[in-house]
Coordinates of C-alpha atoms and ligand atoms in Angstrom, one line a residue:
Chain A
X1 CA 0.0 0.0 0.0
X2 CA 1.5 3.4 -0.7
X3 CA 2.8 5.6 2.5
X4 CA -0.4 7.9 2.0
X5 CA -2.6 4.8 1.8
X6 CA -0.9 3.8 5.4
X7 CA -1.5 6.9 7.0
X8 CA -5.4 7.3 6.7
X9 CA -5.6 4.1 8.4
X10 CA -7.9 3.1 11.3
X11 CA -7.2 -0.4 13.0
X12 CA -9.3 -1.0 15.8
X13 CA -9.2 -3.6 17.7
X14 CA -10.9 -3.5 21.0
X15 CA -11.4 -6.6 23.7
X16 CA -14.1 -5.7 25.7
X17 CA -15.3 -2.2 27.2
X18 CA -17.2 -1.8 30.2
X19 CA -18.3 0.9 32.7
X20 CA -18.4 0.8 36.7
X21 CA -22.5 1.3 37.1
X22 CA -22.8 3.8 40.3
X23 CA -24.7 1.2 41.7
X24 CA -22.0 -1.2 41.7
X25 CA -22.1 -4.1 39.2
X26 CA -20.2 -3.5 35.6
X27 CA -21.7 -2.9 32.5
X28 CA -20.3 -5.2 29.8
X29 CA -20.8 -2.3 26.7
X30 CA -18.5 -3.6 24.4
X31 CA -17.8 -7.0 23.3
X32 CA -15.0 -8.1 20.9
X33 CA -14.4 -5.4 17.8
X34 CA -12.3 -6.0 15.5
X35 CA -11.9 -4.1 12.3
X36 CA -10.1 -1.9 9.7
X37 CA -10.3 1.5 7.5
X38 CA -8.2 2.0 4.4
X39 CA -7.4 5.5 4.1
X40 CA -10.4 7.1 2.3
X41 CA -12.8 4.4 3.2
X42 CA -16.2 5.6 4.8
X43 CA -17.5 2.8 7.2
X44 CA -21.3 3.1 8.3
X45 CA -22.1 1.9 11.9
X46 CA -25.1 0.5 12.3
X47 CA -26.5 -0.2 15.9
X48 CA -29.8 -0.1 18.1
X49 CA -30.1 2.6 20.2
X50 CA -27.9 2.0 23.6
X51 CA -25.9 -0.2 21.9
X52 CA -22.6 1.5 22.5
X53 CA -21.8 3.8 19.2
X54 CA -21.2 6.5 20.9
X55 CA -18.7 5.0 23.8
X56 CA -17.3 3.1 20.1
X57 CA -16.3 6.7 18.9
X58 CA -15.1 8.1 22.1
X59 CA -12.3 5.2 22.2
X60 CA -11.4 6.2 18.7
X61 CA -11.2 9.6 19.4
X62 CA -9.1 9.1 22.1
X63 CA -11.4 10.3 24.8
X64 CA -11.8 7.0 26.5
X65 CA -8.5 5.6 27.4
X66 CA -10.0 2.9 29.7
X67 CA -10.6 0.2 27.6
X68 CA -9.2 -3.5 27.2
X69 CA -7.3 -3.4 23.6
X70 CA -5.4 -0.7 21.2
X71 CA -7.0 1.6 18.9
X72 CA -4.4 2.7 15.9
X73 CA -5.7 6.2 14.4
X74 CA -4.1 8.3 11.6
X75 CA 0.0 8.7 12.3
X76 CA 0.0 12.7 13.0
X77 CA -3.4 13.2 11.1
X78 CA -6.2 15.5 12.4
X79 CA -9.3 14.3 13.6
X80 CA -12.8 15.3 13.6
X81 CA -16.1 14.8 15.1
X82 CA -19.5 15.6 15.0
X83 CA -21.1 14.9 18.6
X84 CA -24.3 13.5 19.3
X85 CA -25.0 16.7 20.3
X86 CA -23.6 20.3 19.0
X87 CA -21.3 21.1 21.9
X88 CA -20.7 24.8 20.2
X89 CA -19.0 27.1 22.6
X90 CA -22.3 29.4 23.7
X91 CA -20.2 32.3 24.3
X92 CA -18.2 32.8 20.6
X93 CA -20.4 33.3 17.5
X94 CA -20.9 30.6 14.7
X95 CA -18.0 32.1 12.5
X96 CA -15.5 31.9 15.6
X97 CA -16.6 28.5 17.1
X98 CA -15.6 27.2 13.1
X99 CA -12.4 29.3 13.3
X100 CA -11.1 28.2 16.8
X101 CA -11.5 24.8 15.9
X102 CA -10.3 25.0 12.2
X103 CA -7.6 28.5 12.5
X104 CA -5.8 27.1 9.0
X105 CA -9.3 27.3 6.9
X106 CA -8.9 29.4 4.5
X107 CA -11.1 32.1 4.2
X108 CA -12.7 31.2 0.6
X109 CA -12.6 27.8 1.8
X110 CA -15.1 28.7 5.1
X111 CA -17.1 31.1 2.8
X112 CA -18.1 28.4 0.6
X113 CA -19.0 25.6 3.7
X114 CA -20.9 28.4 5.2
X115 CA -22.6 28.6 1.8
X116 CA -22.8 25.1 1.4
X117 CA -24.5 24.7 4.4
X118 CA -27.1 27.5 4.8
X119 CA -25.3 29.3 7.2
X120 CA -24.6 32.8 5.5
X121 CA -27.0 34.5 7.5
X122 CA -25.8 33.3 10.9
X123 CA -22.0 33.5 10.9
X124 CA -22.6 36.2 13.9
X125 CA -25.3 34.2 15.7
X126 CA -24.5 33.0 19.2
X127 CA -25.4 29.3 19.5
X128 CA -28.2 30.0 21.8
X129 CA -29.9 32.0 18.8
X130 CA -29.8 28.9 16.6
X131 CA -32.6 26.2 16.0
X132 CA -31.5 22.8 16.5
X133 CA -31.1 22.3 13.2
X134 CA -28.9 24.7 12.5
X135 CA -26.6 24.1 15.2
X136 CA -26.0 21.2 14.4
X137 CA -24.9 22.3 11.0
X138 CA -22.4 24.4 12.5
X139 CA -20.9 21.4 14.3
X140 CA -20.6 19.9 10.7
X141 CA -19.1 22.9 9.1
X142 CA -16.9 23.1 12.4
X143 CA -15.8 19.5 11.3
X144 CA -15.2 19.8 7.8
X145 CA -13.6 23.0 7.8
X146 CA -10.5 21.0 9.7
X147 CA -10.2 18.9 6.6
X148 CA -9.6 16.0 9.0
X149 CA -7.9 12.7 8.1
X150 CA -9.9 10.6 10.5
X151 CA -13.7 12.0 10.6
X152 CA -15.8 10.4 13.6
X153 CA -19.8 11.5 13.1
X154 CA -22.2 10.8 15.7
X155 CA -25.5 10.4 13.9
X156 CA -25.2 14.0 12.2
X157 CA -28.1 14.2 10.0
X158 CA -31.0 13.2 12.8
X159 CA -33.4 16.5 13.7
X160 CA -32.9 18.0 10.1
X161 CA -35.8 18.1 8.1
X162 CA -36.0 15.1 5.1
X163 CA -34.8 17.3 2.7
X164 CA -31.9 19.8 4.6
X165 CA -30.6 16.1 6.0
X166 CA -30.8 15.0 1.8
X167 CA -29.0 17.7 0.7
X168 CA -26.3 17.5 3.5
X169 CA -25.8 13.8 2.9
X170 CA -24.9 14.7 -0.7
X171 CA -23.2 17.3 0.4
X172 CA -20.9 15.0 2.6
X173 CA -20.8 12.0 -0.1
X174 CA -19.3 14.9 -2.5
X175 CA -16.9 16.3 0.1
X176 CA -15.6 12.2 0.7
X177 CA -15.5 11.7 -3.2
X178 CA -13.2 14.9 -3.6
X179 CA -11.3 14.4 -1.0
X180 CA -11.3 11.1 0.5
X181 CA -11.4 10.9 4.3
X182 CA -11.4 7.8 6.4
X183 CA -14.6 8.4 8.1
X184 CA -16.4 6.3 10.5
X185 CA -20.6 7.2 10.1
X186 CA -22.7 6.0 13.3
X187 CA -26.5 6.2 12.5
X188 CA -30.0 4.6 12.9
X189 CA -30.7 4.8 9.0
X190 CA -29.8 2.2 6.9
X191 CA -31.2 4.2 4.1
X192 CA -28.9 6.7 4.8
X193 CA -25.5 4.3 5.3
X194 CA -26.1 2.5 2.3
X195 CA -26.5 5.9 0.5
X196 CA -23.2 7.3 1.8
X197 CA -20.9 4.2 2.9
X198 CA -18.1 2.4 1.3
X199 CA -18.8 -0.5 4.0
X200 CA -21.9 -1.2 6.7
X201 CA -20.9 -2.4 10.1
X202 CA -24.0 -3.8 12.0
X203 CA -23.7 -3.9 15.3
X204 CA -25.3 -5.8 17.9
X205 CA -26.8 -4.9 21.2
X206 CA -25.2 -5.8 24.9
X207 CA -22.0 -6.1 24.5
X208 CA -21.8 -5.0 21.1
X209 CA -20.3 -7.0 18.6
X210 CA -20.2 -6.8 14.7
X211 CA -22.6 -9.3 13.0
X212 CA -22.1 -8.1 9.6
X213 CA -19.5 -6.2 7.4
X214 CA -21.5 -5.6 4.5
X215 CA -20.2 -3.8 1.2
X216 CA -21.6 -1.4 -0.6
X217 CA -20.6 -2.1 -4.3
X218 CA -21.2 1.2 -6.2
X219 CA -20.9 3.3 -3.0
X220 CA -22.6 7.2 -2.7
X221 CA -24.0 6.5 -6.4
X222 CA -27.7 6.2 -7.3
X223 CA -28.9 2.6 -6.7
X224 CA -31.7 1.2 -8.3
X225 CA -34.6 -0.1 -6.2
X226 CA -33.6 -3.8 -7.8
X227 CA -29.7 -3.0 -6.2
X228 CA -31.2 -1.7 -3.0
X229 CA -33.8 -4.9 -2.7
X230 CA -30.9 -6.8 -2.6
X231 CA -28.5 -5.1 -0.1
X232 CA -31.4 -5.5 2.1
X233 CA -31.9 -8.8 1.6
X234 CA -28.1 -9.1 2.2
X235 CA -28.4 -7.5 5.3
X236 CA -31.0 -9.0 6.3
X237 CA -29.5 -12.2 5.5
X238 CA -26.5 -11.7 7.6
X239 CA -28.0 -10.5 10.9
X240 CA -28.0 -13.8 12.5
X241 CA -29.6 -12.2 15.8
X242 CA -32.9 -9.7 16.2
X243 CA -32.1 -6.5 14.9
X244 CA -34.3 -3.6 14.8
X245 CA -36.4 -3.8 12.0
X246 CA -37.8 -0.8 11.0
X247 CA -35.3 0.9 9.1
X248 CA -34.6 -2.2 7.2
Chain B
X1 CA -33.2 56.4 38.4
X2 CA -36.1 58.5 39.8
X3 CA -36.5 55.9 42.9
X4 CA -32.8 56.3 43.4
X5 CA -33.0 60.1 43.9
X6 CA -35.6 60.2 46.2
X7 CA -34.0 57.2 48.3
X8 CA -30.7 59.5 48.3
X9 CA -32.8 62.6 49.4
X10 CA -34.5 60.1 52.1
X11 CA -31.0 59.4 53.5
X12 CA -29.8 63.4 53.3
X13 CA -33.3 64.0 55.1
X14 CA -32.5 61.3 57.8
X15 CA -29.2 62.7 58.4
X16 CA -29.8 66.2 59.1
X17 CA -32.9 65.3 61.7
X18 CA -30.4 62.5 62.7
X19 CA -27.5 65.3 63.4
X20 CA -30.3 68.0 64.8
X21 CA -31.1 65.3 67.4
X22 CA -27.4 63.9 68.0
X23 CA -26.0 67.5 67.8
X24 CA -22.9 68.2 65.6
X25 CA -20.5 67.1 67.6
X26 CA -21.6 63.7 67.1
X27 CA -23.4 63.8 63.9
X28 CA -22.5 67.0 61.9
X29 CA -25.0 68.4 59.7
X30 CA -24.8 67.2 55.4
X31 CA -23.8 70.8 55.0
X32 CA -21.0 70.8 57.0
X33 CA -19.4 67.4 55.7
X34 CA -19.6 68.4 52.3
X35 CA -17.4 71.7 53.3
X36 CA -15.2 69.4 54.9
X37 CA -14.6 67.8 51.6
X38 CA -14.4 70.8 49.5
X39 CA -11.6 71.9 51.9
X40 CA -9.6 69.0 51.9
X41 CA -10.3 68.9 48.0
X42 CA -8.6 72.5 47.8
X43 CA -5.4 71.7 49.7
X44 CA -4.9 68.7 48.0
X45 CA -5.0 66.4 50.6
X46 CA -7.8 64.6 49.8
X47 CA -6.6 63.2 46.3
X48 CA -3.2 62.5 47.8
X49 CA -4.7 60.2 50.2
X50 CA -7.4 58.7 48.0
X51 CA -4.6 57.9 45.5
X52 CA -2.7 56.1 48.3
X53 CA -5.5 54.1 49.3
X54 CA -6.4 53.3 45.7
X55 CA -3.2 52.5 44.6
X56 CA -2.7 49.8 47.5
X57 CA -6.7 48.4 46.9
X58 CA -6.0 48.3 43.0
X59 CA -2.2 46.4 44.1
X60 CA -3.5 43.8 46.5
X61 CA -6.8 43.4 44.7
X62 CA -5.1 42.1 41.3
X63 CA -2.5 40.0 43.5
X64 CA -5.5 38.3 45.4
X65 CA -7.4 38.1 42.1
X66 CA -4.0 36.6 39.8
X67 CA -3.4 34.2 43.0
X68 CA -6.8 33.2 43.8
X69 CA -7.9 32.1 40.6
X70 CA -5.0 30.1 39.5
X71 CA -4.9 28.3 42.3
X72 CA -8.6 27.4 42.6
X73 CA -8.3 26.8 39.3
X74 CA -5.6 24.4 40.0
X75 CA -7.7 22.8 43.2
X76 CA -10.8 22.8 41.6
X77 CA -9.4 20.4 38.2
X78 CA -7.0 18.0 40.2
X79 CA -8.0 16.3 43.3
X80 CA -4.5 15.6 44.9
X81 CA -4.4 19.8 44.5
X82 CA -7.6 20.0 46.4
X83 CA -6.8 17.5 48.8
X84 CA -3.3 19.1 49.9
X85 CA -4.5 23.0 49.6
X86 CA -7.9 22.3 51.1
X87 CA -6.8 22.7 55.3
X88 CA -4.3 25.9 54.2
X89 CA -7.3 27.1 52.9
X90 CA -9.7 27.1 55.9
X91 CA -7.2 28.0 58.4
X92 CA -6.4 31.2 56.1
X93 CA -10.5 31.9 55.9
X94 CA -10.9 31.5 59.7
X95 CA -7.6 33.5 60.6
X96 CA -9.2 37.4 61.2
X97 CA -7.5 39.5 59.2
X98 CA -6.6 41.9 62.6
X99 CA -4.2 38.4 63.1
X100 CA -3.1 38.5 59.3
X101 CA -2.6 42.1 59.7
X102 CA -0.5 42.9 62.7
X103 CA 2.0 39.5 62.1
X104 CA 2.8 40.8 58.6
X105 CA 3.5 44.0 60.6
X106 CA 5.9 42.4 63.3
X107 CA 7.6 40.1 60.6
X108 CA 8.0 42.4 57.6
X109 CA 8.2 45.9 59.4
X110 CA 6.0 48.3 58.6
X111 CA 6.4 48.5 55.1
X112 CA 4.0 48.8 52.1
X113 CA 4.9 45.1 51.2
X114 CA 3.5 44.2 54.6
X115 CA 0.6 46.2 53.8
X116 CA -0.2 44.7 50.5
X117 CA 0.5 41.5 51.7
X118 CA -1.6 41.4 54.5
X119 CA -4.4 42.9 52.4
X120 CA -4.2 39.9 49.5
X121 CA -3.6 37.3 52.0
X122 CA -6.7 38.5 53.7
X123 CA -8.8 38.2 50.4
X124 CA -6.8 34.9 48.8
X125 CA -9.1 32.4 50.2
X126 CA -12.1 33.9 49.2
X127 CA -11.4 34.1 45.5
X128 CA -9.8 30.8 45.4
X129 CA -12.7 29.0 47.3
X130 CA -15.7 31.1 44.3
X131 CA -13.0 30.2 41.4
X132 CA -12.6 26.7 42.8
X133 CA -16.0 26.1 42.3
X134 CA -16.3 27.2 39.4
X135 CA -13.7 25.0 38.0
X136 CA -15.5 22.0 39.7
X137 CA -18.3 23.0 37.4
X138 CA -16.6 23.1 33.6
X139 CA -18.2 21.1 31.1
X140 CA -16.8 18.1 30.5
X141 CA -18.2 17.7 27.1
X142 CA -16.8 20.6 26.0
X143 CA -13.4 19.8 27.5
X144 CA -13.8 16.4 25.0
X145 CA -14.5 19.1 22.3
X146 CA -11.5 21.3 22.9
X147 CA -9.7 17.7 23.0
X148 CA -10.5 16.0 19.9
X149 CA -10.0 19.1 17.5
X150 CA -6.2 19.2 19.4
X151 CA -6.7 23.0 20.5
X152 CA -3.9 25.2 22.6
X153 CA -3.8 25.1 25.5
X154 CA -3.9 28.7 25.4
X155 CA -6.8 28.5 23.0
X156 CA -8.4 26.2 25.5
X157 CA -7.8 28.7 28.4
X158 CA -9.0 31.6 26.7
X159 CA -12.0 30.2 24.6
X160 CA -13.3 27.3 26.5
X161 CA -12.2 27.6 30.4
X162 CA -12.6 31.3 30.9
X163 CA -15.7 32.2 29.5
X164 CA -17.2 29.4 32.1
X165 CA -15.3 30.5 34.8
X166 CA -16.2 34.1 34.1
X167 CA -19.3 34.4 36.7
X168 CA -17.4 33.2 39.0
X169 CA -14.5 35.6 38.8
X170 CA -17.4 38.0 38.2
X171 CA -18.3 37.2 41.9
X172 CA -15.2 36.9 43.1
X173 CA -14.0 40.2 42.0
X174 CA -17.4 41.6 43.2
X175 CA -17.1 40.7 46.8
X176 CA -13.2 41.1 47.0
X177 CA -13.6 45.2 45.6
X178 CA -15.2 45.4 48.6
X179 CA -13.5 43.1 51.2
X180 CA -10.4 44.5 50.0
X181 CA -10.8 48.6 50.4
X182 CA -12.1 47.6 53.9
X183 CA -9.1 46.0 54.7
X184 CA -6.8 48.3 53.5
X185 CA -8.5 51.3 55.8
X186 CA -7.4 49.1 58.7
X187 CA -4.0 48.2 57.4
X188 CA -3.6 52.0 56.9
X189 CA -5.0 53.0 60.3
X190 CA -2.3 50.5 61.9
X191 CA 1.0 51.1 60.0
X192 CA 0.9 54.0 57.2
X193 CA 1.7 57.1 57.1
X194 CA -1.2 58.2 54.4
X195 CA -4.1 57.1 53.0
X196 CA -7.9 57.2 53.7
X197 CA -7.2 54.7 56.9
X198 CA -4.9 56.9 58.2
X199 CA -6.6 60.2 57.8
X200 CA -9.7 58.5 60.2
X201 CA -7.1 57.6 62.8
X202 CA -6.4 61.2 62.9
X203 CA -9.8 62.2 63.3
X204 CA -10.4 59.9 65.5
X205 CA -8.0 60.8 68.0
X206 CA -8.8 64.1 67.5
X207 CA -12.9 63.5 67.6
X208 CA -13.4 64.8 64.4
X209 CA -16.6 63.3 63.2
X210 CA -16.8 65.9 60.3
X211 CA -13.6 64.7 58.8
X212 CA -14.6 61.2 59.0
X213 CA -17.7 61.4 57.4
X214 CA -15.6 63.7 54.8
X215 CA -13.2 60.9 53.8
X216 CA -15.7 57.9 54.1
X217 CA -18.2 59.4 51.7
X218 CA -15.6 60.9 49.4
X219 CA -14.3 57.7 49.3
X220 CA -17.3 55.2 49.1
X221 CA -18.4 57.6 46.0
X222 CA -15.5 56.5 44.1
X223 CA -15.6 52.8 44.6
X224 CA -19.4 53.4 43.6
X225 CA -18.1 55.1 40.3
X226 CA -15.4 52.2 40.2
X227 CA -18.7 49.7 40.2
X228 CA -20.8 51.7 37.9
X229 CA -18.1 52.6 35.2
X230 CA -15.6 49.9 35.5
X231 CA -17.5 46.8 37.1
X232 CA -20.8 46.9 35.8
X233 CA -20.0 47.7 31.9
X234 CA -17.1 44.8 32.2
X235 CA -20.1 42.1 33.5
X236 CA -22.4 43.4 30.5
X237 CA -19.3 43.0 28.3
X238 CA -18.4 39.0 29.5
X239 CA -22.5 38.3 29.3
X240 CA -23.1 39.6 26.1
X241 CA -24.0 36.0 24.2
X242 CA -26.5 35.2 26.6
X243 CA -30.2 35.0 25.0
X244 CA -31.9 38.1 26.9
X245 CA -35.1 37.3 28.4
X246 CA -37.8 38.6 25.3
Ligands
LIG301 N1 -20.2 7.2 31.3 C1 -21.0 6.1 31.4 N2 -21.1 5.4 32.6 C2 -21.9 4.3 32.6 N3 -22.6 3.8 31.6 C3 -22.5 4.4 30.4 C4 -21.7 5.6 30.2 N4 -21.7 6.0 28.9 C5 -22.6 5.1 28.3 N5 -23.0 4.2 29.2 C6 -23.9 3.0 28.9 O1 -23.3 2.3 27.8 C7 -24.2 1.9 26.9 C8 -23.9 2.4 25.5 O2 -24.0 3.8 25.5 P1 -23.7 4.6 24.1 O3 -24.0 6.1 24.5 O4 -22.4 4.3 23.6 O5 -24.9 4.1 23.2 P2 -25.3 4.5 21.7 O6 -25.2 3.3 20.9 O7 -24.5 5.7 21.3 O8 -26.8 4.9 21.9 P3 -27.7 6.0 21.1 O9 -27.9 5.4 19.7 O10 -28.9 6.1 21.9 O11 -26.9 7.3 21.0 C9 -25.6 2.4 27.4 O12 -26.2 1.4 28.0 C10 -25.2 3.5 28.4 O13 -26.2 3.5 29.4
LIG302 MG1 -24.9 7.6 20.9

């Protein structure tokens, strides 16, 4: 693999997490998780609700150090996350909370993800005067204006309306296909991972394990409903356990 | 404003029915304070020794502040810092400042080191115990935030710690103004040769209620100005991205 191939990857390879309860007993969160990113590869996580994709990211990002296993990020590379939750300083405006996270962004480059994003209009907002919505927007400009080398994104898109959460997850596929980042996606929607990943990782509840590594063979291109029938069937196929339904 | 007026005029009423009651030797009469002043405006007394008392509250005020909040910031993110500063800090809060105040007298002379000294040690604990707790409270998430996009720690300090700890130091600074310019009347009354303390030793030796009253108004009127032009616009300054109620 060439050097710049080596240095976008992600090895993760984690024996078990758990967290002292503060009622005593241990909660076994993560089970056994093995796997790898190529540099540029955009791996979907797919998991029930309480399942541990968030505490998954936190290892990754280094934020969690108390863990059973080694997590190996991008040598030297810059990292980026969208939270579960905005996390924008309340006390610096939209354009500074971007800037203090991202001070190399260029200023044309910023000008066009404010653009991109809606956000124009609001570059001198405080936090507390945005909607949801658009906060959370800011946390993905924030991220994307750091050109990243590892980007972590903790269901981004949810609490967008259908079509502001379509346009950003073309917005995102086209910002990966330019520029490829290795980026791990945790969300509820499979809709929206087989849209947008190279790979699906289905996760399992209590401890979480993978149950599937599914590809996606013409990834972040228009599928046809016959293509899409049968990634579902795939995936459907593979979980050999319940799985949330629904969004299948 | 109106309110405040007639509440002022209230006061100024009391006063002179106080001082008609008391007689002037005891209570002298609005008019006659405010001469007082005027005079000791005109032979330049009076700014002398409010400058010397200012200069020492303004001194030992930032020292206290400087040293108060880095080290409650220090106690109040690691827990072996807590643990070991924790007793210094209550025997400091429960040692009167008279004590603090005649010791650095008898061990350092009495010097204007001693003086300041006395007057930041007196008001140390305070601001590290408000800061302290403020640092308990940071957000953690945030802290994760400031972590994962690999910002400075100056960056951090300045963009992330400060604004939180900012009502805190708000507070801080709030009660210490005032803690402190007490303090410093005493320190001056027991070992300077100038100042607004020192001035109301002289009076009182002499009796002079007039010249009392003179200096204590003169000089409550500028920490009132300090509050309204310095303290006030700073805390509307640090607040300015909260929502305001609609
Ligand atoms: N700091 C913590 N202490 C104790 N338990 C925790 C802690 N953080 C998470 N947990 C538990 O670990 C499990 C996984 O949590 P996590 O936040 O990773 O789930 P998730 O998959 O991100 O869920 P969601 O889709 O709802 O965001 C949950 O049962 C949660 O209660
Ligand atoms: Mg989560």
């Amino acid at each position: 693999m060439s050097p710049a191939g080596a240095r976008g990857r992600l090895d993760v390879n984690i024996k078990q997490k758990s967290f002292r309860a503060a009622s005593g007993g241990k909660l076994h969160v993560l089970g056994e998780l093995v796997f790898s990113l190529r540099s540029g590869e955009l791996a979907a996580l797919v998991g029930p609700s309480g399942c541990g994709k968030t505490t998954l990211l936190r290892i990754v990002a280094g934020l969690d150090r108390d863990f059973d296993g080694h997590v190996a990020i991008p040598a030297h590379g810059t990292l980026a996350m969208v939270f579960q939750e905005p996390r924008l300083l309340p006390w610096r405006t939209v354009e500074q909370n971007v800037r203090l996270a991202a001070p190399r962004a260029s200023d044309a480059g910023l000008e066009m993800l404010f653009q991109t994003l809606g956000l124009e209009a609001h570059r001198d907002h405080y936090p507390g005067e945005l909607s949801l919505g658009l906060a959370r927007r800011v946390a993905l400009a924030r991220a994307f204006a750091v050109k990243p080398d590892l980007l972590l994104l903790d269901e981004p898109f949810v609490s967008l309306d259908d079509a502001l959460a379509a346009r950003l997850r073309e917005e995102l596929a086209e910002l990966v296909n330019r520029r490829p980042v290795t980026t791990l996606l945790v969300t509820h929607n499979v809709e929206e991972a087989i849209g947008l990943a190279d790979r699906l990782l289905l996760l399992s509840i209590g401890p979480a394990r993978i149950v599937a590594d599914v590809a996606v063979a013409r990834p972040r291109a228009a599928h046809t409903p016959a293509e899409l029938a049968a990634l579902r069937h795939e995936i459907a196929r593979r979980l050999n356990q319940p799985f949330s339904r629904e969004n299948l | 404003m109106g309110m405040r007026l007639v509440s002022l005029a209230l006061l100024i009423a009391a006063w002179y029915v106080g001082s008609q009651l008391a007689g002037a030797r005891l209570l002298p009469d609005p008019q006659a304070v405010a001469l007082a002043i005027v005079d000791e405006a005109r032979s330049g007394a009076l700014a002398f020794n409010l400058g010397a008392t200012l200069a020492r509250v303004a001194v030992a005020f930032v020292i206290a502040m400087a040293l108060g909040s880095l080290i409650g910031l220090i106690m109040g993110r690691s827990r072996i810092a807590d643990r070991l500063g924790d007793p210094w800090l209550i025997v400091l809060l429960n040692l009167p400042a008279l004590v603090i105040i005649v010791l650095a007298y008898v061990w350092a002379g009495l010097t204007e080191t001693a003086a300041i000294a006395a007057v930041a040690l007196n008001k140390l604990p305070i601001a590290t115990v408000t800061v302290r707790e403020g640092a308990r409270s940071l957000d953690h998430a945030l802290d994760d935030m400031a972590q994962v996009f690999r910002m400075g720690a100056w960056t951090r300090l300045r963009h992330v710690v400060l604004p939180q700890l900012a009502p805190y130091l708000a507070a801080a600074a709030r009660s210490g103004l005032s803690l402190v310019w007490k303090i410093v009347l005493i320190v001056e009354l027991l070992g300077r040769p100038n100042g607004v303390g020192f001035e109301i030793g002289v009076a009182f030796q002499l009796f002079d209620v007039t010249r009392i009253l003179a200096y204590a108004l003169a000089f409550i009127a500028v920490m009132l100005a300090i509050e309204t032009f310095l303290v006030q616009p700073l805390e509307r300054h640090v607040a300015r991205w909260r929502p305001r109620p609609a």
